[in-house]
Short mmCIF file of C-alpha atoms in Angstrom, two decimals:
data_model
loop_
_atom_site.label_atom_id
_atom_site.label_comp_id
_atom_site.label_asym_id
_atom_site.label_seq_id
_atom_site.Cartn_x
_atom_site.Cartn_y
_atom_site.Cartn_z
CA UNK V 1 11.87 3.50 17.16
CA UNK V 2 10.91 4.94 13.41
CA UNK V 3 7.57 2.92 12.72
CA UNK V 4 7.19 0.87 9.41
CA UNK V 5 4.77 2.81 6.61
CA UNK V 6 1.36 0.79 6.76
CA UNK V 7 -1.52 0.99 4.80
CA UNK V 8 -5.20 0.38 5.59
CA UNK V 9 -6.97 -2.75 4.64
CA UNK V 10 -9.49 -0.59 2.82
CA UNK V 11 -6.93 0.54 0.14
CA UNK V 12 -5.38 -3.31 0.29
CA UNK V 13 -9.30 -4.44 -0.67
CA UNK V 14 -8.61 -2.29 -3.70
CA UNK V 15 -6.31 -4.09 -5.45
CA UNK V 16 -8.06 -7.30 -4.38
CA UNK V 17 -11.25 -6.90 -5.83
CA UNK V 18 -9.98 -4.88 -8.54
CA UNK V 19 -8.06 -8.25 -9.28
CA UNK V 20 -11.01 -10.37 -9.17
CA UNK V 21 -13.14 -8.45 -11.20
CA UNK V 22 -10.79 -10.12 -13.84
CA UNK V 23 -11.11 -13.59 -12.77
CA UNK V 24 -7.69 -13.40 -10.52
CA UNK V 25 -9.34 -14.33 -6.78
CA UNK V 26 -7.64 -13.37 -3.62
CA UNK V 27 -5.88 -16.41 -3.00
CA UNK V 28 -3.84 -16.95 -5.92
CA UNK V 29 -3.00 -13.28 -6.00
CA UNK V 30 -1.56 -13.93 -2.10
CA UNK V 31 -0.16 -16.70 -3.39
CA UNK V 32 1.87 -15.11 -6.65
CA UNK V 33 2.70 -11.67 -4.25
CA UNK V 34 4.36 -14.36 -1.46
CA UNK V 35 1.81 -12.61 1.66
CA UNK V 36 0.11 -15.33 3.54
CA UNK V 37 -3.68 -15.63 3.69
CA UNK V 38 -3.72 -14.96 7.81
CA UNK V 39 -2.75 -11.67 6.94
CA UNK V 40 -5.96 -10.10 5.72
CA UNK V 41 -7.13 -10.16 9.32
CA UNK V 42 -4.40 -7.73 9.92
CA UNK V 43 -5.54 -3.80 10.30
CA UNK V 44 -2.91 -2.76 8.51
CA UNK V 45 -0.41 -3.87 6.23
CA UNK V 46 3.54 -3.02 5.99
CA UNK V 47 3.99 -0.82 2.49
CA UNK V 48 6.14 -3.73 0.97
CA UNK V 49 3.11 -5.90 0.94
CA UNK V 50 1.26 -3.46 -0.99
CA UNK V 51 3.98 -3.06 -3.35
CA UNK V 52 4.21 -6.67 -3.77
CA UNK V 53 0.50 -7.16 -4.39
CA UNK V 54 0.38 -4.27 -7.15
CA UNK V 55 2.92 -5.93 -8.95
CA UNK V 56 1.51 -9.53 -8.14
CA UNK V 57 -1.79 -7.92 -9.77
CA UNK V 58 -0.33 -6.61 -12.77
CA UNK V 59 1.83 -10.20 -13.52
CA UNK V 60 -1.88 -12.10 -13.01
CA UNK V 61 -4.01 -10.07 -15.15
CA UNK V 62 -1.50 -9.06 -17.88
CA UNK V 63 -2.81 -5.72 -18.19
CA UNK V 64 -1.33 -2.57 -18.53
CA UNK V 65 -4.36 -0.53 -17.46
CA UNK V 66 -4.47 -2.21 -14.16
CA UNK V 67 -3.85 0.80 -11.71
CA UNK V 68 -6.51 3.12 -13.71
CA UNK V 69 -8.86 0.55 -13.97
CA UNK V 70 -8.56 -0.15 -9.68
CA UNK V 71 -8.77 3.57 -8.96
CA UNK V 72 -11.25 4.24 -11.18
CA UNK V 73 -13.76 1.78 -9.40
CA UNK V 74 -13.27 3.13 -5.89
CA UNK V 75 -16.03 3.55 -3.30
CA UNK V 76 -16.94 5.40 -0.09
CA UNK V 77 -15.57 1.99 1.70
CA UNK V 78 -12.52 2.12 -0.13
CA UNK V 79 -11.18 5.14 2.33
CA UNK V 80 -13.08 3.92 5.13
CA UNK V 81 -14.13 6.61 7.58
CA UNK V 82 -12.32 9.59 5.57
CA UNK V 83 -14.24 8.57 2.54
CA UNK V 84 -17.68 9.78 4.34
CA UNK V 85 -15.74 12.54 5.83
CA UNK V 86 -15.37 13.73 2.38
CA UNK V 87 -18.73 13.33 1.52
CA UNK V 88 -19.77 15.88 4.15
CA UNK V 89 -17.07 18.82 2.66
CA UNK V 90 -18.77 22.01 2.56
CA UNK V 91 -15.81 22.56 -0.49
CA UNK V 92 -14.19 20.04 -2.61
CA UNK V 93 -11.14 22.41 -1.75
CA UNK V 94 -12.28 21.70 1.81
CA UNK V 95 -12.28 17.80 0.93
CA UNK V 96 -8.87 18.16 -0.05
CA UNK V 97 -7.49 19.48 2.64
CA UNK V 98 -9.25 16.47 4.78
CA UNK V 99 -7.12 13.91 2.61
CA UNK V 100 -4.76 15.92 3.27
CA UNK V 101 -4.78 15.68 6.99
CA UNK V 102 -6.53 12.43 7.49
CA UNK V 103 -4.24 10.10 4.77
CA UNK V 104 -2.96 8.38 7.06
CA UNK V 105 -5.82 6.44 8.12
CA UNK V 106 -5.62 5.62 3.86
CA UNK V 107 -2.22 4.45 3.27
CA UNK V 108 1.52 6.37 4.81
CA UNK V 109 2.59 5.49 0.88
CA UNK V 110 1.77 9.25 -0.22
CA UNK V 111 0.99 12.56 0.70
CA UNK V 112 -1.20 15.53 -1.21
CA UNK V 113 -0.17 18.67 -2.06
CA UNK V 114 -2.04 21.83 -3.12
CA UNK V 115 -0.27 23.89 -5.35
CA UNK V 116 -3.06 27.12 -6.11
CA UNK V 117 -3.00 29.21 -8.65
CA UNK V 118 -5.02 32.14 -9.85
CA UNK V 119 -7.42 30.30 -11.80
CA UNK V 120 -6.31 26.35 -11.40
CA UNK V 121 -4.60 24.33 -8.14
CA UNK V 122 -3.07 21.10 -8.60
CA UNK V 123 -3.63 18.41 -5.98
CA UNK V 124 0.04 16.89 -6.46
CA UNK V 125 0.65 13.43 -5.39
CA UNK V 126 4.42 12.51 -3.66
CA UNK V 127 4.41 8.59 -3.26
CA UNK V 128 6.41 7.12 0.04
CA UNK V 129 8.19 3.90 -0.93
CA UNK V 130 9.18 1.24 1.25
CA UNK V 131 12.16 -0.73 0.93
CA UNK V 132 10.64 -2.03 -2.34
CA UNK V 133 9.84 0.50 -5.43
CA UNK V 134 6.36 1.55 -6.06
CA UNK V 135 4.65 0.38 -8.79
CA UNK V 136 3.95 2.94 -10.76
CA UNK V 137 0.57 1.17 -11.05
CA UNK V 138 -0.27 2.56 -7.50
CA UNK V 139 0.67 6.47 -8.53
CA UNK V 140 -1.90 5.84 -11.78
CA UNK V 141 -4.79 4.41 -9.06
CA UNK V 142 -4.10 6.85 -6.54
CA UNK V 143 -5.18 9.80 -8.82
CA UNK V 144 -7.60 8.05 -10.86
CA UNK V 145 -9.36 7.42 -7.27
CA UNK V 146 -9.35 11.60 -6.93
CA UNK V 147 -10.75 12.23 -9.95
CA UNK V 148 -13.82 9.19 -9.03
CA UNK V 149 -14.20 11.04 -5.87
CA UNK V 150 -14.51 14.17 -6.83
CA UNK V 151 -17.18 13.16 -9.35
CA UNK V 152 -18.97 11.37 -6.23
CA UNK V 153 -19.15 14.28 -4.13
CA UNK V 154 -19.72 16.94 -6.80
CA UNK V 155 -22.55 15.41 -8.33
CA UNK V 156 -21.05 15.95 -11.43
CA UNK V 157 -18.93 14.49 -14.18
CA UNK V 158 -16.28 16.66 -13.87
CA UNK V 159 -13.21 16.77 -15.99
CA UNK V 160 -9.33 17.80 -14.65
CA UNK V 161 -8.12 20.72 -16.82
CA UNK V 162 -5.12 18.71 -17.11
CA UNK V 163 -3.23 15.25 -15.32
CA UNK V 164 0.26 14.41 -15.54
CA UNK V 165 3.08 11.58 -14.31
CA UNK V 166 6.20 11.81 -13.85
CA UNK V 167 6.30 8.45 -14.62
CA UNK V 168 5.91 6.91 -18.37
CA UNK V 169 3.14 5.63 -19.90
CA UNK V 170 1.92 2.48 -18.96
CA UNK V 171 -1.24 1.60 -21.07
CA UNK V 172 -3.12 2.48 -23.86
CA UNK V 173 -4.15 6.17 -24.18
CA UNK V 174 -7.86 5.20 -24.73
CA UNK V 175 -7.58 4.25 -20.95
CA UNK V 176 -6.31 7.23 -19.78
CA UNK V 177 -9.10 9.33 -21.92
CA UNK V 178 -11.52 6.91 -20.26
CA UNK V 179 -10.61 7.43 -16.48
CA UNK V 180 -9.63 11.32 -16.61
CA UNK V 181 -11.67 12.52 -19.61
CA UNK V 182 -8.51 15.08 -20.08
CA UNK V 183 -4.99 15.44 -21.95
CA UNK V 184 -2.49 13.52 -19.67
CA UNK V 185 1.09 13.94 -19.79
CA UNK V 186 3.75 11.41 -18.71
CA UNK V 187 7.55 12.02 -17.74
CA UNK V 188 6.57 15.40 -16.44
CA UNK V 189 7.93 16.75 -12.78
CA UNK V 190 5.33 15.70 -10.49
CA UNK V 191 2.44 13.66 -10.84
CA UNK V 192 -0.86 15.35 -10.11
CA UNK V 193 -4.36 16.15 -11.00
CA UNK V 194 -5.42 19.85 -12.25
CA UNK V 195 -8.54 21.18 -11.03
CA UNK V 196 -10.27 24.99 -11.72
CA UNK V 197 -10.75 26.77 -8.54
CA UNK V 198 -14.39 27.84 -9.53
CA UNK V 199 -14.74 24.12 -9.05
CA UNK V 200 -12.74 23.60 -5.98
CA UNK V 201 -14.52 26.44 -4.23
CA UNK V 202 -18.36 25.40 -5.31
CA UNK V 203 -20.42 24.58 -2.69
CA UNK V 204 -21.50 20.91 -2.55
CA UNK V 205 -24.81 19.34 -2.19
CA UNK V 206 -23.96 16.75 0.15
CA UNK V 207 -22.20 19.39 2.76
CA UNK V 208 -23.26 18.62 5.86
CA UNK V 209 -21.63 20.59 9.01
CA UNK V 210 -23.39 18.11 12.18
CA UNK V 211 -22.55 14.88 9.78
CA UNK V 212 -19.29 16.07 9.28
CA UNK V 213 -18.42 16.67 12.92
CA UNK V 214 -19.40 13.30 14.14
CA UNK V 215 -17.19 11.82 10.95
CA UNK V 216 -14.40 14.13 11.63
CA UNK V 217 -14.44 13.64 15.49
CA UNK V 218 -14.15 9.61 14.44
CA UNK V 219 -11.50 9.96 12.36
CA UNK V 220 -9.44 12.15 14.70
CA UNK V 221 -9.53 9.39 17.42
CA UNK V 222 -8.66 6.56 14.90
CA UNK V 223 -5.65 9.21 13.76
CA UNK V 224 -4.48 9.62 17.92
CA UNK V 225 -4.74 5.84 18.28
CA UNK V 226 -2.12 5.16 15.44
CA UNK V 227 -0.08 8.12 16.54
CA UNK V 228 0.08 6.84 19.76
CA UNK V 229 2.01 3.64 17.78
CA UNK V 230 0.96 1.01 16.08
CA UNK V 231 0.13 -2.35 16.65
CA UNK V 232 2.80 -4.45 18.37
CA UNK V 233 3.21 -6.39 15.21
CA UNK V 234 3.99 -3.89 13.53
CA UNK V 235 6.47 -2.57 15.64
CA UNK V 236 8.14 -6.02 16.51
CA UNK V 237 8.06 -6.49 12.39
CA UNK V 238 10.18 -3.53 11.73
CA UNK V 239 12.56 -4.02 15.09
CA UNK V 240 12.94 -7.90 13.37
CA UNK V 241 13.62 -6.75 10.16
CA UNK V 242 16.42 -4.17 11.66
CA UNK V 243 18.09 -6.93 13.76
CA UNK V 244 17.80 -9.21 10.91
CA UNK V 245 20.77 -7.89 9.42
CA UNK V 246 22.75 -9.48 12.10
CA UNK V 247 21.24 -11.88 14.02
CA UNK V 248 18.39 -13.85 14.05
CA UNK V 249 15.79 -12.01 17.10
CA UNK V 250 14.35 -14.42 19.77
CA UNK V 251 11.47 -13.92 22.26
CA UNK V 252 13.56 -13.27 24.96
CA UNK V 253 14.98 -10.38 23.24
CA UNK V 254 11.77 -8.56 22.05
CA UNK V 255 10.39 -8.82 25.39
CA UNK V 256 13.27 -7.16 26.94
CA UNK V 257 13.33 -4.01 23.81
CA UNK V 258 9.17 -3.62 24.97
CA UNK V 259 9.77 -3.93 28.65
CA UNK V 260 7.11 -6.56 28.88
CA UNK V 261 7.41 -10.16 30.19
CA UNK V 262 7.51 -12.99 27.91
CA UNK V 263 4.05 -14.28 28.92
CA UNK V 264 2.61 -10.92 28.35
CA UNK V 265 4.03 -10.10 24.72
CA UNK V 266 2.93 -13.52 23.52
CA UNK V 267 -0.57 -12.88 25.16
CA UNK V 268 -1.03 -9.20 23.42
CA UNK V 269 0.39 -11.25 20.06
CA UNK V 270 -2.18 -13.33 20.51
CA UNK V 271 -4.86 -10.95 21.02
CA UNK V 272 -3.44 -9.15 17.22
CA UNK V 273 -3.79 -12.73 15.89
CA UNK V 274 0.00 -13.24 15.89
CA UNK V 275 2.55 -15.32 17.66
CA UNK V 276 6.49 -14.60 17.78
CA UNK V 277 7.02 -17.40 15.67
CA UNK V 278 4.52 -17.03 13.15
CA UNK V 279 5.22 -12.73 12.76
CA UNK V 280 9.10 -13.91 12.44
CA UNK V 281 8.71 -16.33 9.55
CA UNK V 282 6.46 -13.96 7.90
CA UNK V 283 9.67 -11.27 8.66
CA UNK V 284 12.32 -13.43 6.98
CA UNK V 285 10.03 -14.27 4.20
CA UNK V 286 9.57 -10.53 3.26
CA UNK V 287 13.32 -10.59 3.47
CA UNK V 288 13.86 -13.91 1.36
CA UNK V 289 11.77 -12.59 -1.33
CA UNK V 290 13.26 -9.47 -1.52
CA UNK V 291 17.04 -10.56 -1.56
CA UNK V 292 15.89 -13.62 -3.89
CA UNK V 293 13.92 -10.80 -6.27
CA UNK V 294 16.12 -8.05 -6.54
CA UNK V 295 20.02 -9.32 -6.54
CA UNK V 296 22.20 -12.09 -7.59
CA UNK V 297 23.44 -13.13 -4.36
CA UNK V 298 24.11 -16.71 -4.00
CA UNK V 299 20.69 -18.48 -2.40
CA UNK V 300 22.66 -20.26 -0.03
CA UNK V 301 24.35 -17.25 1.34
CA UNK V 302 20.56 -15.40 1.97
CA UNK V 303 19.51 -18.61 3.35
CA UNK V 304 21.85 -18.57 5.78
CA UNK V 305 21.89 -14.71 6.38
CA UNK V 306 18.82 -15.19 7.56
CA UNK V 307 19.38 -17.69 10.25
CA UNK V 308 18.99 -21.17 8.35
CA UNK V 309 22.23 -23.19 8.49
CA UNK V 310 21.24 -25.80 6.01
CA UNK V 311 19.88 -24.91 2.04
CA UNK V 312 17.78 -27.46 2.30
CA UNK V 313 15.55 -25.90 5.81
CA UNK V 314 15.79 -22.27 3.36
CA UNK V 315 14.69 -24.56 0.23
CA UNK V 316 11.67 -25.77 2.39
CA UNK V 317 10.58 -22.80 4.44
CA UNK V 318 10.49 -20.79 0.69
CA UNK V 319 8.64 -23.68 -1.10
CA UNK V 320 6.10 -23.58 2.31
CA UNK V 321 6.16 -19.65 1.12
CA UNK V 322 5.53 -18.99 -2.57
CA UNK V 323 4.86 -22.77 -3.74
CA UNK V 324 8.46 -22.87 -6.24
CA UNK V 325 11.64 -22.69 -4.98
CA UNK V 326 14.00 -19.55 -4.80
CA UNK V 327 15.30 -19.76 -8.10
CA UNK V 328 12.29 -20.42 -9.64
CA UNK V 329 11.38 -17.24 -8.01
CA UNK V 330 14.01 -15.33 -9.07
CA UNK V 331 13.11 -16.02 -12.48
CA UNK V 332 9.62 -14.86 -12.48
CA UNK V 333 9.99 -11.79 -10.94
CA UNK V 334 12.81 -10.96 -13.16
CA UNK V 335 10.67 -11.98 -16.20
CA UNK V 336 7.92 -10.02 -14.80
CA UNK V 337 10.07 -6.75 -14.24
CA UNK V 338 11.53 -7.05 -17.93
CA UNK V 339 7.36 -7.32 -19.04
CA UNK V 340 7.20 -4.36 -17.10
CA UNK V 341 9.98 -2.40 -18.56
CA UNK V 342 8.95 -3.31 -22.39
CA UNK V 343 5.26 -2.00 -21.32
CA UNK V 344 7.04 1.72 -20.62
#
């Protein structure tokens, strides 16, 4: 079974406190994005939440700068144990290559790319969407977060020869100036961050080869362990959301697809701080929102696609859900896509 793209909680914490540095707090941001509050205990989140929450961040604070201004304010902590992996690079170029192998642990929503030249490389960015569209807020934090890292582990306040989307532009100009320091260019073929190699290949001053072995040894065992799969949840979530389609799942049946007893799934559920009720309402909600959000189907008829005979039981669970009911819904994210559209 193809697992789910996940993120880390790290790069979730992002767009949470970049939200509440402008007076939006957590749980009216969970709230607006439709994620329950149980799931920040999670390890990891599904991409769709992320992509969700970016544009659940963008609707609350009403600002187009949003994505620059969360990268831009990026830690060590934000990256968790590749951040201080990075800060232990005997290269930048080196560092790079680290992202490169270690993103996972980040987020499975991108990948890097070095593209060298004789005097420049570009560290190209190539974002992974789930089922829902990336916010082109994430693409504008994920390489304003290079550039802040780079700075970090350089010493220095370095400058990219160049950046580019291949997105449009979002905000004003001053904030790009502000978070690259560089011309940017916007509807271009890739989006990516331009760096001299004289600058790449410098050595840095916080290169350290018996710091970076015990960081790189930790971060190749947390790599195995989510190679080896990941949580249960997370691969009941996406075997729900496949069977969804056509039938509502039952307990029975995703003990039987894991090979486990019923007593033991619900007790290794338990232990991930789920039950098989709980992780299938949270399923079809993901689903509700979506199919309320992004098409005109009837309400009823996604109501009862997803297993609820009645309007009325779909009416309830999505008011338990977001607070309004599904057309209410409908119209907000719809207003908030057109806001979105006029900003481009």
């Amino acid at each position: 079974m193809t697992l789910q793209a996940s993120v880390s909680m790290s790069w979730v914490n992002t767009v949470l406190d970049a939200a509440a540095r402008q007076g939006v707090p957590s749980e009216r941001l969970l709230a607006l994005a439709g994620i329950e509050p149980q799931e920040l205990a999670q390890e990891r989140w599904p991409i769709d939440h992320i992509a969700r929450l970016w544009r659940a961040a963008v609707q609350a604070t009403q600002d187009a700068g949003f994505g620059l201004k969360a990268g831009s304010q990026v830690g060590p902590g934000n990256f968790n144990v590749v951040g201080y992996l990075l800060q232990s690079a005997p290269t930048l170029r080196a560092a790079m290559g680290l992202v490169q192998q270690y993103q996972r642990l980040i987020s499975d929503g991108g990948r890097f790319q070095l593209l060298a030249g004789e005097e420049a490389t570009w560290l190209v960015y190539h974002p992974r969407q789930g089922t829902l569209a990336f916010s082109p807020h994430q693409i504008e934090a994920v390489l304003a977060a290079v550039v802040v890292f780079a700075r970090m582990v350089t010493g220095q306040l370095l400058r990219p020869l160049a950046v580019q989307f291949s997105q449009g532009q979002l905000g004003p100009l001053a904030g790009y100036r502000e978070a690259f320091g560089c011309v940017v260019a916007f509807e271009q073929a890739f989006s990516g961050v331009l760096l001299a190699n004289a600058l790449l290949d410098a050595p840095l001053p916080q290169a350290d080869a018996q710091i970076a072995r015990l960081h790189h040894q930790a971060a190749a065992e947390r790599l195995a362990r989510l190679a080896e799969g990941q949580a249960l949840a997370m691969q009941l979530r996406l075997w729900m959301v496949q069977l969804l389609n056509t039938s509502v799942p039952t307990r029975a049946q995703a003990a039987r697809m894991l090979g486990l007893g019923e007593r033991t799934l619900a007790r290794r559920l338990q232990q991930e701080g789920w039950s098989f009720a709980s992780l299938l309402d949270a399923v079809r909600r993901d689903a509700a929102l979506q199919a309320v959000a992004l098409n005109q189907r009837p309400l009823a008829e996604i109501g009862q696609s997803l297993g609820y005979a009645e309007p009325a039981v779909f009416w309830r669970a999505f008011k338990r859900w977001t607070g309004c009911t599904p057309a209410q819904w409908r119209a907000r994210q719809q207003g908030a896509g057109e806001q979105g559209l006029g900003r481009q």
